Amino acid sequence: MSATAITPDVVAAHQLTPDEYQRIVRILGREPSLTELGIFSVMWSEHCSYKSSRRHLKKLPTHGKHVLQGPGENAGIIDIGGGWAAAFKIESHNHPSFIEPFQGAATGVGGILRDIFTMGARPIAVLDSLRFGSLSVPRNRRIVEGVVEGIAHYGNCFGVPTVGGETVFDPCYNGNPLVNVFALGVCRHNEIFRGVASGVGNPVIYVGAKTGRDGIHGASMASAEFTEESSQKRPNVQVGDPFLEKLLLEACLEAMQTGAIVGIQDMGAAGLTSSSCEMASRAGTGIEFDIKHVPQREEGMTPYEIMLSESQERMLLVAERGREEEVYGVFRKWGLDAVEIGQVTGDGMLRVRDHGVIAAEIPAHSIATEAPVYDRPHGVPPYRPVPLEAPPIPRADANASLRKLLASPDLCSKKWIWRQYDYTVRTNTVSGPGADAAVVRVKENGTALAISLDGNGRYCTLDPREGTKLIVAEACRNISCAGAEPAGATNNLNFGNPERPEIMAQIVESVEGMAEACAFFEVPITGGNVSLYNETLGEAIYPSPVFGAVGVITGAAPPPMHFQAEGRSIVLLGGLGHPDPARFGGTQYAKVILDALWGLPPALGMDLEKRVQSAVRKIVRHGLAESVHDLSDGGLAVALAEASFGPNSIGAACLLDSGLQPELLLFHEAPSRILISTTAVDKVQLIATEFGVEAPVIGVTMKGSLRIRNSSGVLIDCALAQLQDEWQTALDRALHV
């Protein structure tokens, strides 16, 4: 098939081990051609095969009363009532976004949107979880600007609102930013499509953009550590065209309505290779095509290049034989290529021809499902670069500490980011960027969906298992604050090199923590993404799992997070908490004020957390809360300030009764706590009592100031205008020094 000699150097250049190469030889019964080697290399890459994590991902709960489609398809799907369903998933584009921030982030958005509409769902929301290095480094500022511009460009042009997410800054991401993008769409139950190549003799049709040389080996690049040469890998980064993808969306959804489409899948990581072999593998069939029929935008492309290209805005579909013209007519209407390149076969082979000559012939099932599954050594403590013991926590001016925290990159307003996004397009957005949970209407069935995306690498560095549980709890708490019960979730697991046992131990502990928390909170995982080898020159990022939860709102509209009027009682559902210095080292106070990391993450009592969430859902559904805001990063003082930064400048006067050191009292981050402002204190406390949850009244709302007193005296006394100005302008100032 190919005259190119497959030497050990060629195998190594494809990031395949000698053992993996011998496995390929056994599957084929011969030496592979260069094209076949390339096909195996991308499909057996970490990015596509999850060969280091797959055995552990099986520990995650994936079934639930709302789940219609779990892991294994392009996106998970849950029932949202009235015959309607929500398809959602999260994906990473970390490595490409370091090399080419704008296109890396833009094509990350494009890829996850195709995952949604290939299921037959129209995308209605995007959220992003972003991790950047220190803003004191000029290169990081350029990466931030490029990534945000790329997300905004693609989402705005495509016409999907970017309604929320999170952004974190830390030196551990200096050489390896994380760009995780979540998308959600809706469809009817009877209009769900899947990526299957069924029906021997049915035509295999290529639709969308032409194939170019961009993105070749993109999946392999995403499965390796960064080196000093990584910045030269720009050809591995795809180039996106959101206007073309909008046409592709409309054409695909319209073609699906004809009833002529049997199966459809986007050409994402590994491009034509992954879509063809995965569709055939799921159906137990084969696919045969000739690359001479593949639309190409560059001359002289080889089978190797065409099969490995990750050019954007392309889909592969299988139609019923005899109904091809119905499909072609739709795509012609939208001005898109739609070409039969081959057909479904019954022999189970992926057969690629080059003008009639066989260039690759591989069992489709073997490429898609028979990658090696490794049980990487992990019988060591997870990598932990910080001490367990707590240092003395010095007394400090709480007013100054609060101002510094609110102006820090993690806690300050992200308006500079989200003002670049169109977060109201399609007019479904109820709660957008900055809210605890994004909320979008589903006009088709009269409900709304609450969506939350959360992560905390500092917690997971201290204890990957407990830190991940806290992430799951926070995402579910945010959903509950909107009055919704979590119905399904997706995850993006961002870690370093799994070949290092101490890093693999982080992965295993995190997955097992997620599995335990998801089972307890009854929120199944419907799919997700694993991004490993997030290291630069041997330095790994913090273990950074990201968890996205979705819940259905059927009752009262979700309350805002901001105080709405003066004279309202402030209830702290869950109480003041019981911190200790050893569990203070992962807080924002420790990071920003003390510049330190130590100890353990906050202690999570899952039973208490579940009861707090049940209580707040009932309070919200009964319309008893004027505002609801959960406590997380920065603790009580920061949460009170954030709740005060509404359009009416309604602050708070609080009186606490605690013997805790003021720094711990104000800024500890114990979970299972929610601020509620209300005119119905008795009813709120009655519901709290029903669930066995503390609900002290800690203060009253007032105009223009934030004051916090303890039994020992005044702790915080600040004018809101000053606090809010510093909070709102901090990111812009940090980016444009």
Short mmCIF file of N, CA, C and O in Angstrom, two decimals, residues 344-405:
data_model
loop_
_atom_site.label_atom_id
_atom_site.label_comp_id
_atom_site.label_asym_id
_atom_site.label_seq_id
_atom_site.Cartn_x
_atom_site.Cartn_y
_atom_site.Cartn_z
N VAL A 344 -21.71 2.03 3.02
CA VAL A 344 -21.63 1.11 4.16
C VAL A 344 -21.46 -0.31 3.63
O VAL A 344 -22.13 -0.71 2.67
N THR A 345 -20.55 -1.04 4.24
CA THR A 345 -20.28 -2.42 3.83
C THR A 345 -20.61 -3.37 4.98
O THR A 345 -20.80 -2.95 6.12
N GLY A 346 -20.66 -4.63 4.66
CA GLY A 346 -21.01 -5.63 5.67
C GLY A 346 -19.82 -6.38 6.23
O GLY A 346 -20.01 -7.31 7.03
N ASP A 347 -18.59 -6.00 5.82
CA ASP A 347 -17.43 -6.80 6.24
C ASP A 347 -16.70 -6.23 7.46
O ASP A 347 -15.68 -6.77 7.89
N GLY A 348 -17.20 -5.13 8.04
CA GLY A 348 -16.60 -4.58 9.25
C GLY A 348 -15.29 -3.84 9.04
O GLY A 348 -14.64 -3.48 10.02
N MET A 349 -14.92 -3.57 7.81
CA MET A 349 -13.63 -2.95 7.53
C MET A 349 -13.79 -1.45 7.23
O MET A 349 -14.76 -1.04 6.59
N LEU A 350 -12.82 -0.67 7.69
CA LEU A 350 -12.65 0.69 7.18
C LEU A 350 -11.67 0.57 6.03
O LEU A 350 -10.49 0.25 6.22
N ARG A 351 -12.17 0.83 4.82
CA ARG A 351 -11.35 0.66 3.62
C ARG A 351 -11.26 2.01 2.91
O ARG A 351 -12.26 2.56 2.47
N VAL A 352 -10.05 2.52 2.83
CA VAL A 352 -9.80 3.82 2.22
C VAL A 352 -9.07 3.61 0.91
O VAL A 352 -8.00 2.97 0.88
N ARG A 353 -9.63 4.11 -0.18
CA ARG A 353 -8.99 4.00 -1.49
C ARG A 353 -8.48 5.36 -1.95
O ARG A 353 -9.05 6.41 -1.59
N ASP A 354 -7.44 5.31 -2.74
CA ASP A 354 -6.89 6.50 -3.37
C ASP A 354 -6.98 6.29 -4.88
O ASP A 354 -6.14 5.59 -5.47
N HIS A 355 -8.05 6.83 -5.49
CA HIS A 355 -8.30 6.63 -6.92
C HIS A 355 -8.32 5.13 -7.26
O HIS A 355 -7.71 4.66 -8.22
N GLY A 356 -9.00 4.39 -6.42
CA GLY A 356 -9.20 2.96 -6.63
C GLY A 356 -8.20 2.07 -5.94
O GLY A 356 -8.48 0.91 -5.66
N VAL A 357 -7.03 2.59 -5.62
CA VAL A 357 -5.98 1.80 -4.97
C VAL A 357 -6.16 1.86 -3.46
O VAL A 357 -6.34 2.94 -2.89
N ILE A 358 -6.11 0.70 -2.81
CA ILE A 358 -6.32 0.66 -1.36
C ILE A 358 -5.15 1.36 -0.64
O ILE A 358 -3.98 1.00 -0.83
N ALA A 359 -5.51 2.35 0.19
CA ALA A 359 -4.50 3.06 0.98
C ALA A 359 -4.53 2.62 2.43
O ALA A 359 -3.52 2.74 3.15
N ALA A 360 -5.67 2.13 2.89
CA ALA A 360 -5.80 1.64 4.27
C ALA A 360 -6.95 0.65 4.31
O ALA A 360 -8.00 0.87 3.69
N GLU A 361 -6.76 -0.42 5.06
CA GLU A 361 -7.78 -1.45 5.21
C GLU A 361 -7.63 -2.03 6.61
O GLU A 361 -6.72 -2.81 6.88
N ILE A 362 -8.54 -1.60 7.52
CA ILE A 362 -8.40 -1.92 8.94
C ILE A 362 -9.77 -2.29 9.49
O ILE A 362 -10.78 -1.65 9.13
N PRO A 363 -9.86 -3.27 10.37
CA PRO A 363 -11.15 -3.53 11.03
C PRO A 363 -11.61 -2.28 11.80
O PRO A 363 -10.90 -1.79 12.68
N ALA A 364 -12.77 -1.77 11.47
CA ALA A 364 -13.24 -0.52 12.08
C ALA A 364 -13.38 -0.66 13.59
O ALA A 364 -13.05 0.26 14.35
N HIS A 365 -13.88 -1.80 14.03
CA HIS A 365 -14.07 -2.01 15.46
C HIS A 365 -12.74 -1.97 16.20
O HIS A 365 -12.65 -1.46 17.32
N SER A 366 -11.69 -2.48 15.58
CA SER A 366 -10.38 -2.50 16.23
C SER A 366 -9.83 -1.09 16.42
O SER A 366 -9.24 -0.76 17.45
N ILE A 367 -10.02 -0.25 15.42
CA ILE A 367 -9.52 1.12 15.55
C ILE A 367 -10.30 1.86 16.63
O ILE A 367 -9.74 2.59 17.45
N ALA A 368 -11.63 1.67 16.63
CA ALA A 368 -12.48 2.46 17.51
C ALA A 368 -12.48 1.99 18.95
O ALA A 368 -12.63 2.80 19.87
N THR A 369 -12.30 0.70 19.18
CA THR A 369 -12.52 0.18 20.55
C THR A 369 -11.39 -0.66 21.11
O THR A 369 -11.43 -1.01 22.29
N GLU A 370 -10.40 -1.03 20.29
CA GLU A 370 -9.39 -1.97 20.79
C GLU A 370 -8.05 -1.31 21.08
O GLU A 370 -7.00 -1.96 21.07
N ALA A 371 -8.08 -0.01 21.35
CA ALA A 371 -6.85 0.64 21.83
C ALA A 371 -6.47 0.00 23.16
O ALA A 371 -7.33 -0.46 23.92
N PRO A 372 -5.19 -0.04 23.45
CA PRO A 372 -4.79 -0.60 24.74
C PRO A 372 -5.41 0.19 25.89
O PRO A 372 -5.58 1.41 25.80
N VAL A 373 -5.78 -0.52 26.94
CA VAL A 373 -6.29 0.12 28.15
C VAL A 373 -5.28 -0.13 29.25
O VAL A 373 -5.04 -1.28 29.64
N TYR A 374 -4.67 0.92 29.74
CA TYR A 374 -3.58 0.78 30.69
C TYR A 374 -4.08 0.94 32.12
O TYR A 374 -4.94 1.77 32.41
N ASP A 375 -3.52 0.14 32.99
CA ASP A 375 -3.68 0.35 34.43
C ASP A 375 -2.38 0.98 34.91
O ASP A 375 -1.49 0.30 35.41
N ARG A 376 -2.27 2.27 34.69
CA ARG A 376 -1.03 2.97 35.02
C ARG A 376 -0.76 2.85 36.52
O ARG A 376 -1.69 2.92 37.34
N PRO A 377 0.49 2.68 36.91
CA PRO A 377 0.81 2.62 38.34
C PRO A 377 0.32 3.87 39.07
O PRO A 377 0.51 4.99 38.61
N HIS A 378 -0.37 3.65 40.20
CA HIS A 378 -0.86 4.77 40.98
C HIS A 378 -0.88 4.48 42.48
O HIS A 378 -1.54 5.18 43.25
N GLY A 379 -0.13 3.47 42.88
CA GLY A 379 -0.11 3.08 44.28
C GLY A 379 0.83 3.92 45.12
O GLY A 379 1.59 3.39 45.94
N VAL A 380 0.80 5.21 44.90
CA VAL A 380 1.63 6.15 45.67
C VAL A 380 0.73 7.30 46.08
O VAL A 380 -0.35 7.49 45.53
N PRO A 381 1.14 8.10 47.05
CA PRO A 381 0.33 9.28 47.38
C PRO A 381 0.25 10.22 46.19
O PRO A 381 1.23 10.38 45.45
N PRO A 382 -0.88 10.87 45.97
CA PRO A 382 -0.98 11.85 44.89
C PRO A 382 0.05 12.96 45.06
O PRO A 382 0.40 13.32 46.19
N TYR A 383 0.52 13.45 43.94
CA TYR A 383 1.51 14.53 43.99
C TYR A 383 0.95 15.70 44.78
O TYR A 383 -0.15 16.19 44.53
N ARG A 384 1.73 16.15 45.74
CA ARG A 384 1.28 17.21 46.66
C ARG A 384 2.47 18.07 47.03
O ARG A 384 3.28 17.70 47.89
N PRO A 385 2.61 19.22 46.40
CA PRO A 385 3.82 20.02 46.57
C PRO A 385 3.77 20.98 47.75
O PRO A 385 4.59 21.90 47.83
N VAL A 386 2.83 20.81 48.67
CA VAL A 386 2.65 21.78 49.75
C VAL A 386 2.59 21.08 51.10
O VAL A 386 2.29 19.89 51.18
N PRO A 387 2.85 21.82 52.19
CA PRO A 387 2.85 21.20 53.52
C PRO A 387 1.44 20.93 54.03
O PRO A 387 0.46 21.56 53.60
N LEU A 388 1.34 20.01 54.96
CA LEU A 388 0.06 19.69 55.59
C LEU A 388 -0.22 20.63 56.76
O LEU A 388 -1.35 21.00 57.04
N GLU A 389 0.84 21.01 57.46
CA GLU A 389 0.67 21.80 58.67
C GLU A 389 0.27 23.24 58.35
O GLU A 389 0.78 23.84 57.41
N ALA A 390 -0.59 23.79 59.18
CA ALA A 390 -1.02 25.18 58.99
C ALA A 390 -0.05 26.13 59.67
O ALA A 390 0.35 25.90 60.81
N PRO A 391 0.35 27.19 58.99
CA PRO A 391 1.18 28.21 59.63
C PRO A 391 0.30 29.09 60.52
O PRO A 391 -0.92 29.06 60.42
N PRO A 392 0.90 29.90 61.37
CA PRO A 392 0.10 30.87 62.11
C PRO A 392 -0.60 31.83 61.13
O PRO A 392 -0.01 32.24 60.13
N ILE A 393 -1.83 32.14 61.40
CA ILE A 393 -2.58 33.05 60.54
C ILE A 393 -2.58 34.43 61.20
O ILE A 393 -3.24 34.63 62.23
N PRO A 394 -1.82 35.36 60.67
CA PRO A 394 -1.67 36.66 61.34
C PRO A 394 -2.96 37.47 61.29
O PRO A 394 -3.78 37.33 60.39
N ARG A 395 -3.14 38.31 62.29
CA ARG A 395 -4.27 39.23 62.29
C ARG A 395 -4.04 40.30 61.24
O ARG A 395 -2.91 40.73 60.99
N ALA A 396 -5.11 40.74 60.60
CA ALA A 396 -4.99 41.73 59.53
C ALA A 396 -6.21 42.62 59.53
O ALA A 396 -7.25 42.29 60.12
N ASP A 397 -6.11 43.75 58.86
CA ASP A 397 -7.22 44.67 58.68
C ASP A 397 -8.23 44.02 57.74
O ASP A 397 -7.96 43.84 56.55
N ALA A 398 -9.39 43.65 58.25
CA ALA A 398 -10.37 42.92 57.45
C ALA A 398 -10.91 43.75 56.29
O ALA A 398 -11.21 43.22 55.22
N ASN A 399 -11.04 45.06 56.48
CA ASN A 399 -11.50 45.91 55.39
C ASN A 399 -10.52 45.86 54.22
O ASN A 399 -10.91 45.71 53.06
N ALA A 400 -9.22 46.00 54.54
CA ALA A 400 -8.20 45.96 53.50
C ALA A 400 -8.15 44.59 52.83
O ALA A 400 -7.99 44.48 51.61
N SER A 401 -8.29 43.53 53.64
CA SER A 401 -8.27 42.17 53.07
C SER A 401 -9.43 41.95 52.12
O SER A 401 -9.28 41.36 51.04
N LEU A 402 -10.62 42.43 52.50
CA LEU A 402 -11.78 42.26 51.63
C LEU A 402 -11.59 43.00 50.31
O LEU A 402 -11.89 42.46 49.24
N ARG A 403 -11.09 44.23 50.37
CA ARG A 403 -10.86 44.99 49.14
C ARG A 403 -9.86 44.28 48.23
O ARG A 403 -10.05 44.19 47.02
N LYS A 404 -8.80 43.75 48.84
CA LYS A 404 -7.78 43.06 48.04
C LYS A 404 -8.33 41.78 47.42
O LYS A 404 -8.04 41.45 46.26
N LEU A 405 -9.14 41.06 48.18
CA LEU A 405 -9.75 39.84 47.65
C LEU A 405 -10.69 40.15 46.48
O LEU A 405 -10.65 39.50 45.44
#
